[in-house]
PDB file of C-alpha atoms and ligand atoms in Angstrom:
ATOM      1  CA  MET A 252      39.147-131.286  81.993  1.00 90.00           C
ATOM      2  CA  LYS A 253      41.564-131.574  79.101  1.00 97.00           C
ATOM      3  CA  THR A 254      41.837-133.273  75.714  1.00 98.00           C
ATOM      4  CA  ILE A 255      45.719-133.627  74.564  1.00 98.00           C
ATOM      5  CA  ILE A 256      47.080-135.411  71.892  1.00 98.00           C
ATOM      6  CA  VAL A 257      50.868-135.642  71.809  1.00 99.00           C
ATOM      7  CA  SER A 258      52.067-135.984  68.033  1.00 98.00           C
ATOM      8  CA  GLY A 259      55.255-135.728  66.426  1.00 98.00           C
ATOM      9  CA  SER A 260      58.117-138.335  64.102  1.00 98.00           C
ATOM     10  CA  VAL A 261      58.476-141.434  65.260  1.00 97.00           C
ATOM     11  CA  GLY A 262      60.563-142.377  67.930  1.00 98.00           C
ATOM     12  CA  SER A 263      60.881-138.237  68.906  1.00 98.00           C
ATOM     13  CA  GLY A 264      59.256-139.142  72.235  1.00 98.00           C
ATOM     14  CA  LYS A 265      55.611-139.262  72.561  1.00 98.00           C
ATOM     15  CA  THR A 266      55.151-142.133  74.936  1.00 98.00           C
ATOM     16  CA  THR A 267      58.068-140.758  77.225  1.00 98.00           C
ATOM     17  CA  ILE A 268      56.222-137.374  76.761  1.00 98.00           C
ATOM     18  CA  SER A 269      52.936-139.161  77.085  1.00 98.00           C
ATOM     19  CA  LYS A 270      53.861-140.885  80.207  1.00 98.00           C
ATOM     20  CA  LYS A 271      54.320-138.231  82.645  1.00 98.00           C
ATOM     21  CA  LEU A 272      51.661-136.252  81.795  1.00 98.00           C
ATOM     22  CA  VAL A 273      49.780-138.760  82.347  1.00 98.00           C
ATOM     23  CA  LYS A 274      50.779-138.398  85.861  1.00 98.00           C
ATOM     24  CA  SER A 275      51.184-135.330  86.359  1.00 97.00           C
ATOM     25  CA  LEU A 276      47.783-134.893  85.346  1.00 97.00           C
ATOM     26  CA  LYS A 277      46.211-137.955  86.731  1.00 97.00           C
ATOM     27  CA  SER A 278      44.664-138.468  83.149  1.00 98.00           C
ATOM     28  CA  ASP A 279      43.320-141.969  81.179  1.00 98.00           C
ATOM     29  CA  TYR A 280      45.910-142.363  78.231  1.00 98.00           C
ATOM     30  CA  ILE A 281      45.290-143.816  74.812  1.00 98.00           C
ATOM     31  CA  ASN A 282      47.967-145.174  72.998  1.00 98.00           C
ATOM     32  CA  ILE A 283      47.083-144.788  69.370  1.00 97.00           C
ATOM     33  CA  THR A 284      49.445-148.277  67.237  1.00 94.00           C
ATOM     34  CA  GLU A 285      47.480-150.143  70.305  1.00 96.00           C
ATOM     35  CA  PHE A 286      44.268-148.467  70.177  1.00 97.00           C
ATOM     36  CA  VAL A 287      44.735-149.702  66.290  1.00 94.00           C
ATOM     37  CA  LYS A 288      45.462-153.608  66.697  1.00 91.00           C
ATOM     38  CA  LYS A 289      42.743-153.783  69.512  1.00 94.00           C
ATOM     39  CA  ASN A 290      39.864-152.464  67.195  1.00 94.00           C
ATOM     40  CA  LYS A 291      41.483-153.488  64.162  1.00 90.00           C
ATOM     41  CA  ILE A 292      41.309-150.179  62.269  1.00 91.00           C
ATOM     42  CA  GLY A 293      44.166-151.097  60.418  1.00 85.00           C
ATOM     43  CA  LYS A 294      45.504-152.785  57.813  1.00 86.00           C
ATOM     44  CA  TYR A 295      48.858-154.288  57.992  1.00 83.00           C
ATOM     45  CA  ASN A 296      51.484-154.185  55.599  1.00 82.00           C
ATOM     46  CA  LYS A 297      54.195-156.953  54.803  1.00 82.00           C
ATOM     47  CA  LYS A 298      56.196-154.691  52.675  1.00 76.00           C
ATOM     48  CA  TYR A 299      56.517-151.429  55.536  1.00 72.00           C
ATOM     49  CA  ASN A 300      56.265-153.872  58.540  1.00 70.00           C
ATOM     50  CA  SER A 301      53.336-150.983  60.051  1.00 74.00           C
ATOM     51  CA  TYR A 302      49.713-150.500  60.062  1.00 76.00           C
ATOM     52  CA  GLU A 303      47.857-148.679  56.980  1.00 90.00           C
ATOM     53  CA  VAL A 304      45.104-146.354  59.126  1.00 94.00           C
ATOM     54  CA  ASP A 305      41.629-146.072  58.391  1.00 93.00           C
ATOM     55  CA  ILE A 306      41.425-142.233  59.776  1.00 95.00           C
ATOM     56  CA  LYS A 307      38.237-142.034  59.047  1.00 96.00           C
ATOM     57  CA  LYS A 308      37.278-144.709  61.592  1.00 96.00           C
ATOM     58  CA  LEU A 309      39.875-144.157  64.284  1.00 97.00           C
ATOM     59  CA  ASN A 310      38.670-140.405  64.134  1.00 98.00           C
ATOM     60  CA  THR A 311      35.005-141.866  64.724  1.00 98.00           C
ATOM     61  CA  LYS A 312      36.248-144.070  67.671  1.00 98.00           C
ATOM     62  CA  LEU A 313      38.514-141.800  69.713  1.00 98.00           C
ATOM     63  CA  ILE A 314      35.485-138.971  70.208  1.00 98.00           C
ATOM     64  CA  LYS A 315      33.620-141.170  71.434  1.00 98.00           C
ATOM     65  CA  ILE A 316      36.138-141.472  74.230  1.00 98.00           C
ATOM     66  CA  ILE A 317      36.622-138.033  73.763  1.00 98.00           C
ATOM     67  CA  LYS A 318      33.386-136.996  75.063  1.00 98.00           C
ATOM     68  CA  GLU A 319      32.786-139.908  76.831  1.00 98.00           C
ATOM     69  CA  HIS A 320      35.986-138.515  78.718  1.00 97.00           C
ATOM     70  CA  LYS A 321      34.255-134.733  78.687  1.00 96.00           C
ATOM     71  CA  LYS A 322      31.096-136.038  80.403  1.00 96.00           C
ATOM     72  CA  LEU A 323      32.642-138.063  83.039  1.00 96.00           C
ATOM     73  CA  ASN A 324      34.995-134.489  83.632  1.00 96.00           C
ATOM     74  CA  LYS A 325      38.248-136.509  82.543  1.00 97.00           C
ATOM     75  CA  ASN A 326      41.866-135.763  81.325  1.00 98.00           C
ATOM     76  CA  LEU A 327      42.427-137.986  78.272  1.00 98.00           C
ATOM     77  CA  ILE A 328      46.165-138.016  76.477  1.00 98.00           C
ATOM     78  CA  ILE A 329      46.028-139.323  72.921  1.00 99.00           C
ATOM     79  CA  ASP A 330      49.487-140.755  71.963  1.00 98.00           C
ATOM     80  CA  GLY A 331      49.908-141.213  68.631  1.00 98.00           C
ATOM     81  CA  HIS A 332      51.352-140.185  65.018  1.00 97.00           C
ATOM     82  CA  LEU A 333      48.277-139.951  63.765  1.00 97.00           C
ATOM     83  CA  SER A 334      46.911-138.254  66.792  1.00 98.00           C
ATOM     84  CA  HIS A 335      46.557-134.620  65.697  1.00 98.00           C
ATOM     85  CA  PHE A 336      44.154-135.655  62.280  1.00 98.00           C
ATOM     86  CA  LEU A 337      41.489-135.457  65.006  1.00 98.00           C
ATOM     87  CA  PRO A 338      39.104-131.777  64.476  1.00 98.00           C
ATOM     88  CA  ARG A 339      40.064-128.886  65.919  1.00 98.00           C
ATOM     89  CA  LYS A 340      37.037-128.817  68.012  1.00 98.00           C
ATOM     90  CA  TYR A 341      37.791-132.094  70.031  1.00 98.00           C
ATOM     91  CA  VAL A 342      41.686-131.124  70.821  1.00 98.00           C
ATOM     92  CA  ASP A 343      42.393-128.283  74.080  1.00 98.00           C
ATOM     93  CA  LEU A 344      46.343-128.877  72.876  1.00 98.00           C
ATOM     94  CA  GLY A 345      48.539-130.362  70.922  1.00 98.00           C
ATOM     95  CA  ILE A 346      51.850-131.196  72.254  1.00 98.00           C
ATOM     96  CA  ILE A 347      54.380-131.600  69.256  1.00 98.00           C
ATOM     97  CA  CYS A 348      58.006-133.916  69.821  1.00 98.00           C
ATOM     98  CA  LYS A 349      61.144-133.286  68.108  1.00 98.00           C
ATOM     99  CA  CYS A 350      63.765-134.196  68.235  1.00 98.00           C
ATOM    100  CA  ASP A 351      68.051-133.369  67.272  1.00 98.00           C
ATOM    101  CA  ILE A 352      68.114-135.366  64.056  1.00 98.00           C
ATOM    102  CA  LYS A 353      70.882-136.733  65.067  1.00 98.00           C
ATOM    103  CA  LYS A 354      69.779-138.571  68.794  1.00 98.00           C
ATOM    104  CA  LEU A 355      67.035-139.804  66.658  1.00 98.00           C
ATOM    105  CA  LYS A 356      68.555-141.954  63.610  1.00 98.00           C
ATOM    106  CA  LYS A 357      71.028-143.317  67.112  1.00 98.00           C
ATOM    107  CA  ARG A 358      67.059-144.082  68.592  1.00 97.00           C
ATOM    108  CA  LEU A 359      66.170-145.821  65.614  1.00 97.00           C
ATOM    109  CA  GLU A 360      69.350-147.483  65.102  1.00 97.00           C
ATOM    110  CA  LYS A 361      68.723-148.841  68.695  1.00 97.00           C
ATOM    111  CA  ARG A 362      66.109-150.142  67.695  1.00 95.00           C
ATOM    112  CA  LYS A 363      67.034-151.750  63.905  1.00 91.00           C
ATOM    113  CA  TYR A 364      65.069-150.913  61.703  1.00 91.00           C
ATOM    114  CA  SER A 365      65.782-151.004  57.965  1.00 92.00           C
ATOM    115  CA  LYS A 366      67.831-148.963  56.404  1.00 94.00           C
ATOM    116  CA  ASN A 367      65.092-147.503  54.600  1.00 92.00           C
ATOM    117  CA  LYS A 368      62.831-147.227  57.409  1.00 92.00           C
ATOM    118  CA  ILE A 369      65.548-144.949  59.108  1.00 96.00           C
ATOM    119  CA  ARG A 370      65.616-143.026  55.912  1.00 97.00           C
ATOM    120  CA  GLU A 371      61.726-141.886  55.305  1.00 95.00           C
ATOM    121  CA  ASN A 372      60.895-141.048  59.681  1.00 96.00           C
ATOM    122  CA  LEU A 373      64.416-139.066  59.579  1.00 98.00           C
ATOM    123  CA  ASP A 374      62.460-137.655  56.708  1.00 98.00           C
ATOM    124  CA  VAL A 375      59.548-137.230  58.525  1.00 98.00           C
ATOM    125  CA  GLU A 376      61.436-135.128  60.991  1.00 98.00           C
ATOM    126  CA  ILE A 377      63.577-133.322  58.671  1.00 98.00           C
ATOM    127  CA  PHE A 378      60.484-131.768  57.387  1.00 98.00           C
ATOM    128  CA  ASP A 379      58.324-131.320  60.349  1.00 98.00           C
ATOM    129  CA  ILE A 380      55.547-133.017  58.735  1.00 98.00           C
ATOM    130  CA  PRO A 381      53.247-133.681  61.628  1.00 98.00           C
ATOM    131  CA  LEU A 382      53.695-130.289  63.698  1.00 98.00           C
ATOM    132  CA  ILE A 383      52.917-128.690  59.951  1.00 98.00           C
ATOM    133  CA  GLU A 384      50.244-130.998  59.375  1.00 98.00           C
ATOM    134  CA  ALA A 385      48.707-130.260  63.062  1.00 98.00           C
ATOM    135  CA  ARG A 386      49.160-126.299  62.529  1.00 98.00           C
ATOM    136  CA  LYS A 387      47.005-127.448  59.056  1.00 98.00           C
ATOM    137  CA  LYS A 388      44.379-128.687  61.130  1.00 98.00           C
ATOM    138  CA  LYS A 389      44.471-125.382  63.350  1.00 98.00           C
ATOM    139  CA  HIS A 390      45.449-127.585  66.350  1.00 98.00           C
ATOM    140  CA  LYS A 391      46.835-125.176  69.559  1.00 98.00           C
ATOM    141  CA  ILE A 392      50.308-126.006  69.467  1.00 98.00           C
ATOM    142  CA  LYS A 393      53.270-126.789  72.015  1.00 98.00           C
ATOM    143  CA  ILE A 394      56.426-127.761  70.654  1.00 98.00           C
ATOM    144  CA  ILE A 395      59.219-130.220  73.100  1.00 98.00           C
ATOM    145  CA  ASN A 396      62.104-130.572  72.112  1.00 98.00           C
ATOM    146  CA  THR A 397      62.776-133.810  73.468  1.00 95.00           C
TER     147      THR A 397
HETATM  148  N1  ATP B 505      63.204-136.078  76.872  1.00 81.18           N
HETATM  149  C1  ATP B 505      63.469-137.214  76.246  1.00 81.18           C
HETATM  150  N2  ATP B 505      65.158-137.866  76.962  1.00 81.18           N
HETATM  151  C2  ATP B 505      65.473-138.268  76.793  1.00 81.18           C
HETATM  152  N3  ATP B 505      65.531-139.701  75.789  1.00 81.18           N
HETATM  153  C3  ATP B 505      64.389-139.787  75.456  1.00 81.18           C
HETATM  154  C4  ATP B 505      63.474-138.482  75.373  1.00 81.18           C
HETATM  155  N4  ATP B 505      62.221-138.964  75.419  1.00 81.18           N
HETATM  156  C5  ATP B 505      62.335-140.276  74.752  1.00 81.18           C
HETATM  157  N5  ATP B 505      63.765-140.568  74.512  1.00 81.18           N
HETATM  158  C6  ATP B 505      63.993-141.960  74.179  1.00 81.18           C
HETATM  159  O1  ATP B 505      63.880-142.335  73.103  1.00 81.18           O
HETATM  160  C7  ATP B 505      63.553-143.416  72.385  1.00 81.18           C
HETATM  161  C8  ATP B 505      61.769-143.146  72.439  1.00 81.18           C
HETATM  162  O2  ATP B 505      60.935-142.742  72.307  1.00 81.18           O
HETATM  163  P1  ATP B 505      59.441-142.745  72.620  1.00 81.18           P
HETATM  164  O3  ATP B 505      59.427-143.924  73.111  1.00 81.18           O
HETATM  165  O4  ATP B 505      58.630-141.882  73.760  1.00 81.18           O
HETATM  166  O5  ATP B 505      59.269-142.236  71.437  1.00 81.18           O
HETATM  167  P2  ATP B 505      58.223-142.359  70.382  1.00 81.18           P
HETATM  168  O6  ATP B 505      57.580-141.013  69.709  1.00 81.18           O
HETATM  169  O7  ATP B 505      56.690-142.468  71.258  1.00 81.18           O
HETATM  170  O8  ATP B 505      58.590-143.592  69.612  1.00 81.18           O
HETATM  171  P3  ATP B 505      56.807-144.336  68.817  1.00 81.18           P
HETATM  172  O9  ATP B 505      57.150-143.488  68.009  1.00 81.18           O
HETATM  173  O10 ATP B 505      57.433-145.399  67.765  1.00 81.18           O
HETATM  174  O11 ATP B 505      56.071-144.577  68.877  1.00 81.18           O
HETATM  175  C9  ATP B 505      63.498-143.990  74.064  1.00 81.18           C
HETATM  176  O12 ATP B 505      64.292-144.541  73.711  1.00 81.18           O
HETATM  177  C10 ATP B 505      62.892-142.997  75.277  1.00 81.18           C
HETATM  178  O13 ATP B 505      63.732-143.355  76.057  1.00 81.18           O
HETATM  179 MG1   MG B 506      55.332-143.900  71.454  1.00 81.18          MG
END
């Protein structure tokens, strides 16, 4: 039974891919954004309209759930741009979603994000930050172009 993380920049298609995997692999599912809110492991930052997350706390909680799933022999999909910070040994596969910059810009504009927020998120994609960070963690990586 597998633990699969799905990471990538904001709007790159993580949740879309994750939901498909959940169906085809009959997996349980964690969306990190929802998980952080529910477990109160993030502090809301008004200026950036986003949550600052304590990665250590997040990982501790996720690892507990991963271990439970291994025991129960159940697949688990973890969806979110912080998922690749999990230690390599708890993860079987790391999927990194990538998206064409022009398309990504359109997706983010649709969400009515501010110009700055769009710029920042596009930079994350342009500089391939999730992929570079995931490689640093030595995850087994599969790139999916959305
Ligand atoms: N493979 C795809 N083909 C076409 N459109 C896609 C694809 N994947 C995602 N999209 C579109 O892109 C938008 C963002 O997708 P999605 O919500 O899955 O991204 P995300 O990475 O989970 O975003 P967030 O970082 O906010 O959680 C949605 O409107 C979705 O329909
Ligand atoms: Mg999502």
